[in-house]
mmCIF file of C-alpha atoms and ligand atoms in Angstrom:
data_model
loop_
_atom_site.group_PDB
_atom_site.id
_atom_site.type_symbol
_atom_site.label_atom_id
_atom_site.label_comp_id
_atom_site.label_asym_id
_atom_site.label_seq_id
_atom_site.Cartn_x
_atom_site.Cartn_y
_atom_site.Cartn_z
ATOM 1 C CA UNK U 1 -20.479 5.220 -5.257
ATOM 2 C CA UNK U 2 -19.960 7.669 -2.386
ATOM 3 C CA UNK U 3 -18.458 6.687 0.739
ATOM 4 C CA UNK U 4 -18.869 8.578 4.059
ATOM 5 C CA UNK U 5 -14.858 7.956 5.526
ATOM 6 C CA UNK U 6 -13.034 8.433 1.845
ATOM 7 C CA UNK U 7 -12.852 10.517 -0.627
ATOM 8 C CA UNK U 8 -12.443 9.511 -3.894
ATOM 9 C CA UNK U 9 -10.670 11.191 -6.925
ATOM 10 C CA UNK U 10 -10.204 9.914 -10.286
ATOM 11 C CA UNK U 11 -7.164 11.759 -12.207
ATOM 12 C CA UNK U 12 -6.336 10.721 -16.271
ATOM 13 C CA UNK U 13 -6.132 7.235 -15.171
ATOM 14 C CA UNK U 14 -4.651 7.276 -11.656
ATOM 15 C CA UNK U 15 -7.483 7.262 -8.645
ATOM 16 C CA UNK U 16 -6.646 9.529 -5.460
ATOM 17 C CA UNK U 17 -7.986 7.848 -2.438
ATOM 18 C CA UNK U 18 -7.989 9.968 0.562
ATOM 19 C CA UNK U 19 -8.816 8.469 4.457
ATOM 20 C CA UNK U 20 -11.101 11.476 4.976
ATOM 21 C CA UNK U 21 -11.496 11.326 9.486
ATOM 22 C CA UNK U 22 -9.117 14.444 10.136
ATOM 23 C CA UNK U 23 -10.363 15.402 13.540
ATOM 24 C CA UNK U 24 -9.045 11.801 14.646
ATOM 25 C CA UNK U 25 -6.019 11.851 12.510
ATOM 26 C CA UNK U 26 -7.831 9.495 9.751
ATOM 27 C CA UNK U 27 -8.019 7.158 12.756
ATOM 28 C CA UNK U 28 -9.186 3.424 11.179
ATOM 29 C CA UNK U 29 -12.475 2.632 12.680
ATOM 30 C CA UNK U 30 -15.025 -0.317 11.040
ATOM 31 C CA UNK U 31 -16.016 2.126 8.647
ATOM 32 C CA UNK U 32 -12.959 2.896 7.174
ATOM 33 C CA UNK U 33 -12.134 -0.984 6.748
ATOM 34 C CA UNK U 34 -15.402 -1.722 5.237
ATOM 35 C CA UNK U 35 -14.888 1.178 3.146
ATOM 36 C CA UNK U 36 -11.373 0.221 1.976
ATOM 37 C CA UNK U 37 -12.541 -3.088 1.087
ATOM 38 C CA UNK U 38 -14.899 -1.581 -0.799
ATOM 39 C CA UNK U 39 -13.008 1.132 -2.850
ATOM 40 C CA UNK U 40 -10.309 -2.033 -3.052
ATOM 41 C CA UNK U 41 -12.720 -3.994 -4.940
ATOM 42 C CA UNK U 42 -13.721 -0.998 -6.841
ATOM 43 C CA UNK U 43 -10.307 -0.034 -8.214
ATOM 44 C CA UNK U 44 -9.429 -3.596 -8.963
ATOM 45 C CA UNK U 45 -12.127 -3.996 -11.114
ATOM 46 C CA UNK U 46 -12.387 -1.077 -13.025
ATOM 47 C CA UNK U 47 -10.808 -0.246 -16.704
ATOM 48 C CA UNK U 48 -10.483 2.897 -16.209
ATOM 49 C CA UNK U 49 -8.227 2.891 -12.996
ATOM 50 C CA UNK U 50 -4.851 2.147 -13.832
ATOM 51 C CA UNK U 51 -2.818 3.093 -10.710
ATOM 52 C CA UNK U 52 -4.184 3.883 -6.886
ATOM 53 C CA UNK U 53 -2.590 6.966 -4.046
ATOM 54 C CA UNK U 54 -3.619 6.262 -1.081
ATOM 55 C CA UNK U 55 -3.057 9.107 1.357
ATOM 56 C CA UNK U 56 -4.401 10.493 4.479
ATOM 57 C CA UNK U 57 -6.645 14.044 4.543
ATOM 58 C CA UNK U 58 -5.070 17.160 6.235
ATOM 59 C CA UNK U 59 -1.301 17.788 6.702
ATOM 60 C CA UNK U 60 -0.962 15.920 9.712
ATOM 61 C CA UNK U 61 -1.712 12.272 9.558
ATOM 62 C CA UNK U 62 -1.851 9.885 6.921
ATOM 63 C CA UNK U 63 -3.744 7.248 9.356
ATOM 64 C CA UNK U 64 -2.686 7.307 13.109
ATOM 65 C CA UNK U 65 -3.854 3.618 13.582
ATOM 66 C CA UNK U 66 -6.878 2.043 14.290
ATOM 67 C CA UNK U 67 -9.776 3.780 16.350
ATOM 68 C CA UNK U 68 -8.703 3.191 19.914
ATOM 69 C CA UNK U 69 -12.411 4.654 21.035
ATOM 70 C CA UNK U 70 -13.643 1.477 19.144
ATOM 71 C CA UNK U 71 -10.663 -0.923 19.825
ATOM 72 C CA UNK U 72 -11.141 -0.063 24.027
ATOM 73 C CA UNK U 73 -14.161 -2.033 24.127
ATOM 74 C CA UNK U 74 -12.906 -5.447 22.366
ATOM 75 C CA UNK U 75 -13.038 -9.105 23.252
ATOM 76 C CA UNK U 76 -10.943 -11.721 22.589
ATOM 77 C CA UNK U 77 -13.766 -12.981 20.010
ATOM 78 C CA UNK U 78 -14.268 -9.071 18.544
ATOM 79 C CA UNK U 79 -10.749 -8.066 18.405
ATOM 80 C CA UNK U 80 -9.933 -11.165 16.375
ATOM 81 C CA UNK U 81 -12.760 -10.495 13.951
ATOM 82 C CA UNK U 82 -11.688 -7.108 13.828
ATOM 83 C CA UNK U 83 -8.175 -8.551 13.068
ATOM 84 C CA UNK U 84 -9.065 -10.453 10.635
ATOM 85 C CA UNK U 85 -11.462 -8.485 8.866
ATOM 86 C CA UNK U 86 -8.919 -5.915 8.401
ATOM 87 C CA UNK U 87 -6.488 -7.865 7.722
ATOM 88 C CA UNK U 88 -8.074 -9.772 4.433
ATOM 89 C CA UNK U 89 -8.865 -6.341 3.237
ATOM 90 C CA UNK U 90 -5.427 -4.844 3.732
ATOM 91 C CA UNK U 91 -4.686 -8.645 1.878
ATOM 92 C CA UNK U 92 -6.656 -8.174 -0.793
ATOM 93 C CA UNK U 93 -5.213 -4.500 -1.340
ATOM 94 C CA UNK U 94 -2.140 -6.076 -1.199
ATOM 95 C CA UNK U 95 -2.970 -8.742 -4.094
ATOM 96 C CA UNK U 96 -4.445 -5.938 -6.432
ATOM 97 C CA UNK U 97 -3.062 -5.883 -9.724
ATOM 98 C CA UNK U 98 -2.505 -2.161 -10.316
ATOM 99 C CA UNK U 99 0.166 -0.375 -8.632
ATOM 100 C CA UNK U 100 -0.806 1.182 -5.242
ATOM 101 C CA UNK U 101 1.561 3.638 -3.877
ATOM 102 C CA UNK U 102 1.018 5.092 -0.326
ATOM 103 C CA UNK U 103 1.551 8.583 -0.186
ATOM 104 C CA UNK U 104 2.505 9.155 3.574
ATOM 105 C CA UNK U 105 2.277 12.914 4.738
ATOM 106 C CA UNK U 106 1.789 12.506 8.080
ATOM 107 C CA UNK U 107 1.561 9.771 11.107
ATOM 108 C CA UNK U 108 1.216 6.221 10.056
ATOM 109 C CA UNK U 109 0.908 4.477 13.302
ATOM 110 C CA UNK U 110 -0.219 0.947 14.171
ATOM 111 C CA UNK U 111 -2.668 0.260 11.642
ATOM 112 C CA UNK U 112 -1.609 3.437 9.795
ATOM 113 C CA UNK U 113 1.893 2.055 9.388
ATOM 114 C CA UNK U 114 0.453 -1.803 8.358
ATOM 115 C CA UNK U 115 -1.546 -0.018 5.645
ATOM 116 C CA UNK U 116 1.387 1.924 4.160
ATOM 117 C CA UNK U 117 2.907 -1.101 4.364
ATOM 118 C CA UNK U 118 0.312 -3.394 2.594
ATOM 119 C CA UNK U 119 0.743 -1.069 -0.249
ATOM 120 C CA UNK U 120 3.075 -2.167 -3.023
ATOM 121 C CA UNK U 121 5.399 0.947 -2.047
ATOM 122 C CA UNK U 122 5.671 4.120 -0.005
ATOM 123 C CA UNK U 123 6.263 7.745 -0.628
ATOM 124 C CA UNK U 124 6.555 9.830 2.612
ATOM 125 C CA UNK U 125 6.922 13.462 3.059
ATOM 126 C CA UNK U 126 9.487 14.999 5.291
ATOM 127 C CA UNK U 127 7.091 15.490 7.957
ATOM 128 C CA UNK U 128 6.056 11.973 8.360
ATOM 129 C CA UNK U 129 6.308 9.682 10.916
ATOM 130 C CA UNK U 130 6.183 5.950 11.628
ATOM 131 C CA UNK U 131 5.632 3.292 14.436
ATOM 132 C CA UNK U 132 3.927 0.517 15.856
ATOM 133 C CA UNK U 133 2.731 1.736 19.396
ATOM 134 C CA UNK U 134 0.645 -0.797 20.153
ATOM 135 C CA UNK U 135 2.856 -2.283 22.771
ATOM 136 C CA UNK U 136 2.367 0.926 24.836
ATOM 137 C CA UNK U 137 -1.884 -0.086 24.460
ATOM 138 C CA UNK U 138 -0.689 -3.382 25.982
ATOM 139 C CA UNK U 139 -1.584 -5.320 23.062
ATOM 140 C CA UNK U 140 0.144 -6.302 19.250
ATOM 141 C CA UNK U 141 -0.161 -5.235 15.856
ATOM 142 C CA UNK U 142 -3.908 -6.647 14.050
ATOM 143 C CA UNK U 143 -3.186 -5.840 10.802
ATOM 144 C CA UNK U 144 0.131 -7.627 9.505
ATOM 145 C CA UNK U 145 2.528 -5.547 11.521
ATOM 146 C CA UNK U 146 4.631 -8.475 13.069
ATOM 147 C CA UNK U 147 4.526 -9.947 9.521
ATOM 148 C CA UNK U 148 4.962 -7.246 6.723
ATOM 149 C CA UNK U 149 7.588 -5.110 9.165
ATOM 150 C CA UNK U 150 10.390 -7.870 9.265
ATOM 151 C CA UNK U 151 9.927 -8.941 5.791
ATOM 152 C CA UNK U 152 10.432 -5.010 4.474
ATOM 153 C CA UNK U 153 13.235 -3.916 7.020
ATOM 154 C CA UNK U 154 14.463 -7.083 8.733
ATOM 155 C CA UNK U 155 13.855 -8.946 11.532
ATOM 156 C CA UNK U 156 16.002 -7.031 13.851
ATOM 157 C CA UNK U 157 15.207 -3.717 13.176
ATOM 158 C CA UNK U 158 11.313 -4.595 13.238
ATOM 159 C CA UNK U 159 11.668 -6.117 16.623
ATOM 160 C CA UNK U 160 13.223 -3.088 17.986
ATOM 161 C CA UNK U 161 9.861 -0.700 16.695
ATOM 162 C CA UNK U 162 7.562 -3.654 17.837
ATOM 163 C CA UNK U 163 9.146 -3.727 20.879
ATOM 164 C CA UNK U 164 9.698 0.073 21.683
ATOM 165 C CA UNK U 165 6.794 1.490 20.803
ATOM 166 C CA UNK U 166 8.994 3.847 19.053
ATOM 167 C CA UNK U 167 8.150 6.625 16.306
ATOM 168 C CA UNK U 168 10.487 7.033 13.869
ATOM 169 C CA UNK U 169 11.098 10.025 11.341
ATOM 170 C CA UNK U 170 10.876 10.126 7.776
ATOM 171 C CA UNK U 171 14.456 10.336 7.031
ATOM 172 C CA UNK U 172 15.008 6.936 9.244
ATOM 173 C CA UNK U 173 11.753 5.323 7.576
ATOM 174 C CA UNK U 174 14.027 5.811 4.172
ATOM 175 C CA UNK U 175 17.031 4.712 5.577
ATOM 176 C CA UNK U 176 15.917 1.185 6.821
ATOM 177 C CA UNK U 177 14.175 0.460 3.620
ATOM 178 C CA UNK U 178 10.506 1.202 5.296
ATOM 179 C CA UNK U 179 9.755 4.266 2.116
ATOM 180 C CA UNK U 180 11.040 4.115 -1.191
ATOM 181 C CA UNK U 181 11.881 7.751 -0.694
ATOM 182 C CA UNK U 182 11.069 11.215 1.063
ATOM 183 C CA UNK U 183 9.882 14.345 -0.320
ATOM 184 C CA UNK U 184 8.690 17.554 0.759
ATOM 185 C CA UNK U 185 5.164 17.656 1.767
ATOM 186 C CA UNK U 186 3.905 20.013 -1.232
ATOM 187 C CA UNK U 187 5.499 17.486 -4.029
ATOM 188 C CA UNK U 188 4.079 14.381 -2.375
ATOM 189 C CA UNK U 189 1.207 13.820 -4.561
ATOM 190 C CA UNK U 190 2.764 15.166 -7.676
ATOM 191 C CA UNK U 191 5.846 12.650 -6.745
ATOM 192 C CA UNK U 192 3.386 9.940 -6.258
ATOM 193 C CA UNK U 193 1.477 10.550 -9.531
ATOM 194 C CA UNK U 194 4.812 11.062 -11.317
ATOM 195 C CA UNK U 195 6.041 7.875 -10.500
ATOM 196 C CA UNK U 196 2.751 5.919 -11.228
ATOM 197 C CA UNK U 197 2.956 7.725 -14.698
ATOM 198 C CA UNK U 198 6.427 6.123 -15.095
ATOM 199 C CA UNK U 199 5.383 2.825 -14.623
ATOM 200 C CA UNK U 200 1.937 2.922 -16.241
ATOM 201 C CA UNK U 201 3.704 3.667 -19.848
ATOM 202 C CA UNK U 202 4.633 0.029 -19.280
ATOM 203 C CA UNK U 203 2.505 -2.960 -20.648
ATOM 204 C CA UNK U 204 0.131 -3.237 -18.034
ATOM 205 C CA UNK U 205 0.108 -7.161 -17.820
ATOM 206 C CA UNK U 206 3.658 -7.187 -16.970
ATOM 207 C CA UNK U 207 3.130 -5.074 -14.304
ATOM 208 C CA UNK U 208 0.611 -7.089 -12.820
ATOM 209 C CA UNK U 209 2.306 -9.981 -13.471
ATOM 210 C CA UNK U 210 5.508 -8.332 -11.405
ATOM 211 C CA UNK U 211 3.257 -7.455 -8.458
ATOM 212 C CA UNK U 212 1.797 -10.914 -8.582
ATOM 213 C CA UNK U 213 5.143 -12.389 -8.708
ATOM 214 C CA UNK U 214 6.711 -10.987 -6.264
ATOM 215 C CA UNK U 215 3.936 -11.655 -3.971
ATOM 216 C CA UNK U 216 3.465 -15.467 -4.719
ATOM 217 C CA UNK U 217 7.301 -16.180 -3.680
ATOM 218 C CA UNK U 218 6.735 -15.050 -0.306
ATOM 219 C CA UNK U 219 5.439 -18.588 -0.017
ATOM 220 C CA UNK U 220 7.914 -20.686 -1.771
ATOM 221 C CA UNK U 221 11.306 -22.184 -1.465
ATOM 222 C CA UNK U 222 13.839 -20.365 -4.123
ATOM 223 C CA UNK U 223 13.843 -23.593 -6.562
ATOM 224 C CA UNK U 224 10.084 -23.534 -6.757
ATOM 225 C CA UNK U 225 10.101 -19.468 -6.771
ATOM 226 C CA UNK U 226 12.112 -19.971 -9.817
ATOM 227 C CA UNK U 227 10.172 -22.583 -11.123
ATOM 228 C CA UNK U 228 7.018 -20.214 -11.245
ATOM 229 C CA UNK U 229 8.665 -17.291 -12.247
ATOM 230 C CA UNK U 230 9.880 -19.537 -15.455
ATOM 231 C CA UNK U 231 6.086 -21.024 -16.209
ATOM 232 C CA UNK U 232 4.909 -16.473 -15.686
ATOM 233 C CA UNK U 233 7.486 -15.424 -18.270
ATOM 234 C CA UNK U 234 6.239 -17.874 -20.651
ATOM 235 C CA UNK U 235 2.575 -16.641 -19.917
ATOM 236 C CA UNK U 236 3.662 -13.284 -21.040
ATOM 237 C CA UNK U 237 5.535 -13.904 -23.620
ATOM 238 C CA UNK U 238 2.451 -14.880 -25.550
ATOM 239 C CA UNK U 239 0.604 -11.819 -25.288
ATOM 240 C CA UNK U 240 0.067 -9.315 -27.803
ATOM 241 C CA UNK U 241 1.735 -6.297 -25.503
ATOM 242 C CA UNK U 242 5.204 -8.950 -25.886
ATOM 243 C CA UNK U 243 4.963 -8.727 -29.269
ATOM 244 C CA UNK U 244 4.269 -5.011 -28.935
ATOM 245 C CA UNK U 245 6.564 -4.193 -26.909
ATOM 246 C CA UNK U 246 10.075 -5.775 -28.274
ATOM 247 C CA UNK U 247 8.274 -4.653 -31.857
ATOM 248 C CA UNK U 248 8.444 -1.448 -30.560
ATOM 249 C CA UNK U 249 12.157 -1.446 -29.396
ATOM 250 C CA UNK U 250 13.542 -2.692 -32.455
ATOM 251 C CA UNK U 251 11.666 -0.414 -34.735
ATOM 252 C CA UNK U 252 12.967 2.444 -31.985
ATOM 253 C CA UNK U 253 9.263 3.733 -31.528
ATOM 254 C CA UNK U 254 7.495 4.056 -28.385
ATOM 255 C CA UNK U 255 5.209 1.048 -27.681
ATOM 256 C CA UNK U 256 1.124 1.462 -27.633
ATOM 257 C CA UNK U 257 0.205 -1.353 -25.169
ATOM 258 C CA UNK U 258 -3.721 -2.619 -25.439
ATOM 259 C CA UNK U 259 -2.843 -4.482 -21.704
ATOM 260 C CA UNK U 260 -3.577 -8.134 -24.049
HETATM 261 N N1 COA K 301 -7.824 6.391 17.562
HETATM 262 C C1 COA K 301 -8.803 7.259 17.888
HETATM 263 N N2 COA K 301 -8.628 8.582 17.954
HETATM 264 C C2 COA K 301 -7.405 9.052 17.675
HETATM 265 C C3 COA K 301 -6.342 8.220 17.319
HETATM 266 C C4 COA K 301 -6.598 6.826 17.255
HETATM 267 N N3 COA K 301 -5.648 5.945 16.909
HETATM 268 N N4 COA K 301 -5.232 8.976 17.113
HETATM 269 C C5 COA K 301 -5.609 10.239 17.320
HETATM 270 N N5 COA K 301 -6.911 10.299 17.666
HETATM 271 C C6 COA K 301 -7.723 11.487 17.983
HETATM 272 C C7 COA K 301 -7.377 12.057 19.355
HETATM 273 O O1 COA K 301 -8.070 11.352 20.371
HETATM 274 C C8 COA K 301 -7.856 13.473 19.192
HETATM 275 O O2 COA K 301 -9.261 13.497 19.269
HETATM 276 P P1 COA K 301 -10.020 14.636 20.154
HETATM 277 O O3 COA K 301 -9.610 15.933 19.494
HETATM 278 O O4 COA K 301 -11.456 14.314 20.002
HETATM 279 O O5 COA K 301 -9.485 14.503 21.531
HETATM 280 C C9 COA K 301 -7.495 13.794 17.733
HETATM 281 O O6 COA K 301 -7.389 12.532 17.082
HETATM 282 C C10 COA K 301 -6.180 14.526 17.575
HETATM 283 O O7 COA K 301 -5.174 13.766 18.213
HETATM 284 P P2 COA K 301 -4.217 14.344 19.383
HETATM 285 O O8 COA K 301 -3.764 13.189 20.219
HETATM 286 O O9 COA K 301 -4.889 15.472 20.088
HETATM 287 O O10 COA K 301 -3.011 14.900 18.512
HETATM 288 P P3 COA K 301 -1.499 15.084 18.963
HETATM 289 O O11 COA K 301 -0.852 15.898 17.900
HETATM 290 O O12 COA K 301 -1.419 15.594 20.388
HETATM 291 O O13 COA K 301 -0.864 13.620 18.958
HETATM 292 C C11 COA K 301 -0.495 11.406 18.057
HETATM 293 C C12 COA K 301 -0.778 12.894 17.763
HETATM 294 C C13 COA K 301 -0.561 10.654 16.736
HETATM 295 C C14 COA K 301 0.907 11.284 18.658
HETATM 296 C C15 COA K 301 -1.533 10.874 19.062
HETATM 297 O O14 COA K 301 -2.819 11.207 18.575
HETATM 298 C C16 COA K 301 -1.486 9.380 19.252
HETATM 299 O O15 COA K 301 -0.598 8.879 19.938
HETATM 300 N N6 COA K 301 -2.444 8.645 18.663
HETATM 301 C C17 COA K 301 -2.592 7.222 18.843
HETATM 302 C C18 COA K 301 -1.557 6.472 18.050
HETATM 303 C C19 COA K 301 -1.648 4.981 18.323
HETATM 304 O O16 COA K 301 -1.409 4.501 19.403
HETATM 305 N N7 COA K 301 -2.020 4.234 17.276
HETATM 306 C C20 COA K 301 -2.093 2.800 17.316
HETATM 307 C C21 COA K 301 -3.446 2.347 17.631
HETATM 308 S S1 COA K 301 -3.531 0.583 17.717
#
């Protein structure tokens, strides 16, 4: 499958997606979304990805929001189907079951910054910035902004970038809990596929079943959260990689998970 806004890399396992529009600072247009839906269901679905980068191309944006060139000429009826069709594909990115790590080397504005953050975490590098400016377009985030924002760094905090407009540096995007951490530019990717690595020697159901998890609470009161997570463990503990897995430990040999 080629795609004409991506690039797509497959590396031992891991796949390197790339937003691939660097004279508009991998600007989100329809083609990108459609695109990213596509390469969504693509990675979901095959065996032999195990773990998803998503970055931007060149060293200066990682996505610097959606394509206001495109966006400038919306209706109230085509800006919410815009909305929403971005906004089940940034979803379903969301719900995939291998880890998806954004790899942020650059600006991640507006719909830049609601992608990173529909990814199940972020790696920035020290040049990279943050922000949803779309107050300063006169209009509000399309694609989960006023939704994911306060959940990952707090109401407060989230109102105040909403609000402002404001961009924010990487250093700051680590300190209110918006990146799991910062690294020079030149290690990003090798961070990124280091830590994938890490978490991919682990049996692959329970890592899907810990993204899944953590993603089904968001809609529950704590009793029933508990509830579910109870009725999950259970599920897993009658798989073949359980029995694997605490064979493994007590036998003090390194498990070979078959992800059944
Ligand atoms: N949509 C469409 N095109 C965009 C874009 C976007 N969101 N962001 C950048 N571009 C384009 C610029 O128009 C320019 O194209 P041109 O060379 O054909 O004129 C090119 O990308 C480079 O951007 P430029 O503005 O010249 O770079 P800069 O270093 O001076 O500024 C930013 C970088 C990110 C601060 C600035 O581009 C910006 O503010 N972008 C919009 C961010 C935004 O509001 N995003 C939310 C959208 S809802």
């Amino acid at each position: 499958m080629t795609y004409s806004t991506l690039l797509f890399e497959p590396r031992d396992g891991l796949a390197l997606i790339t937003v691939n529009r660097p004279d508009k600072l991998n600007a989100l247009n329809d083609t990108v979304i459609t695109e990213l839906g596509a390469v969504t269901d693509r990675v979901t679905e095959d065996p032999a990805v195990r773990g998803i980068i998503l970055t931007g191309s060149g060293s200066k944006a990682f996505v610097a929001g959606a394509d206001i060139t495109e966006l400038a000429t919306a209706t109230t009826i085509s800006a919410q189907a815009l909305s929403r069709k971005g906004s089940q594909i940034f979803r379903q990115l969301e719900r995939c079951p291998k880890p998806i790590l954004a790899a942020v080397n650059g600006f991640a504005l507006g719909g830049g910054c609601e992608l990173a953050m529909a990814c199940h975490m972020r790696l920035a590098s020290d040049n990279a910035r943050f922000g949803q400016p779309e107050v300063k377009l006169g209009i509000t985030p399309g694609y989960g902004g006023t939704v994911r924002f306060p959940r990952l760094v707090g109401r407060g905090r989230a109102l105040e970038l909403l609000l402002t407009g404001a961009m924010i540096d990487a250093q700051e995007a680590y300190r209110i809990g918006l990146v799991n951490r910062v690294v020079p530019a030149e290690q990003l990717i090798p961070e990124c596929e280091k830590l994938l690595r890490a978490i991919l020697d682990n049996g692959p159901l329970a890592v899907a079943g810990c993204i899944r998890m953590v993603d089904e609470q968001e809609d529950l009161g704590l009793d029933e959260a508990l509830t579910l997570e109870s009725r999950r463990f259970g599920e897993l503990a009658g798989t073949a990689d359980f029995r694997e897995g605490t064979a493994a430990f007590i036998a003090k040999r390194k498990a070979a998970f078959t992800g059944h």
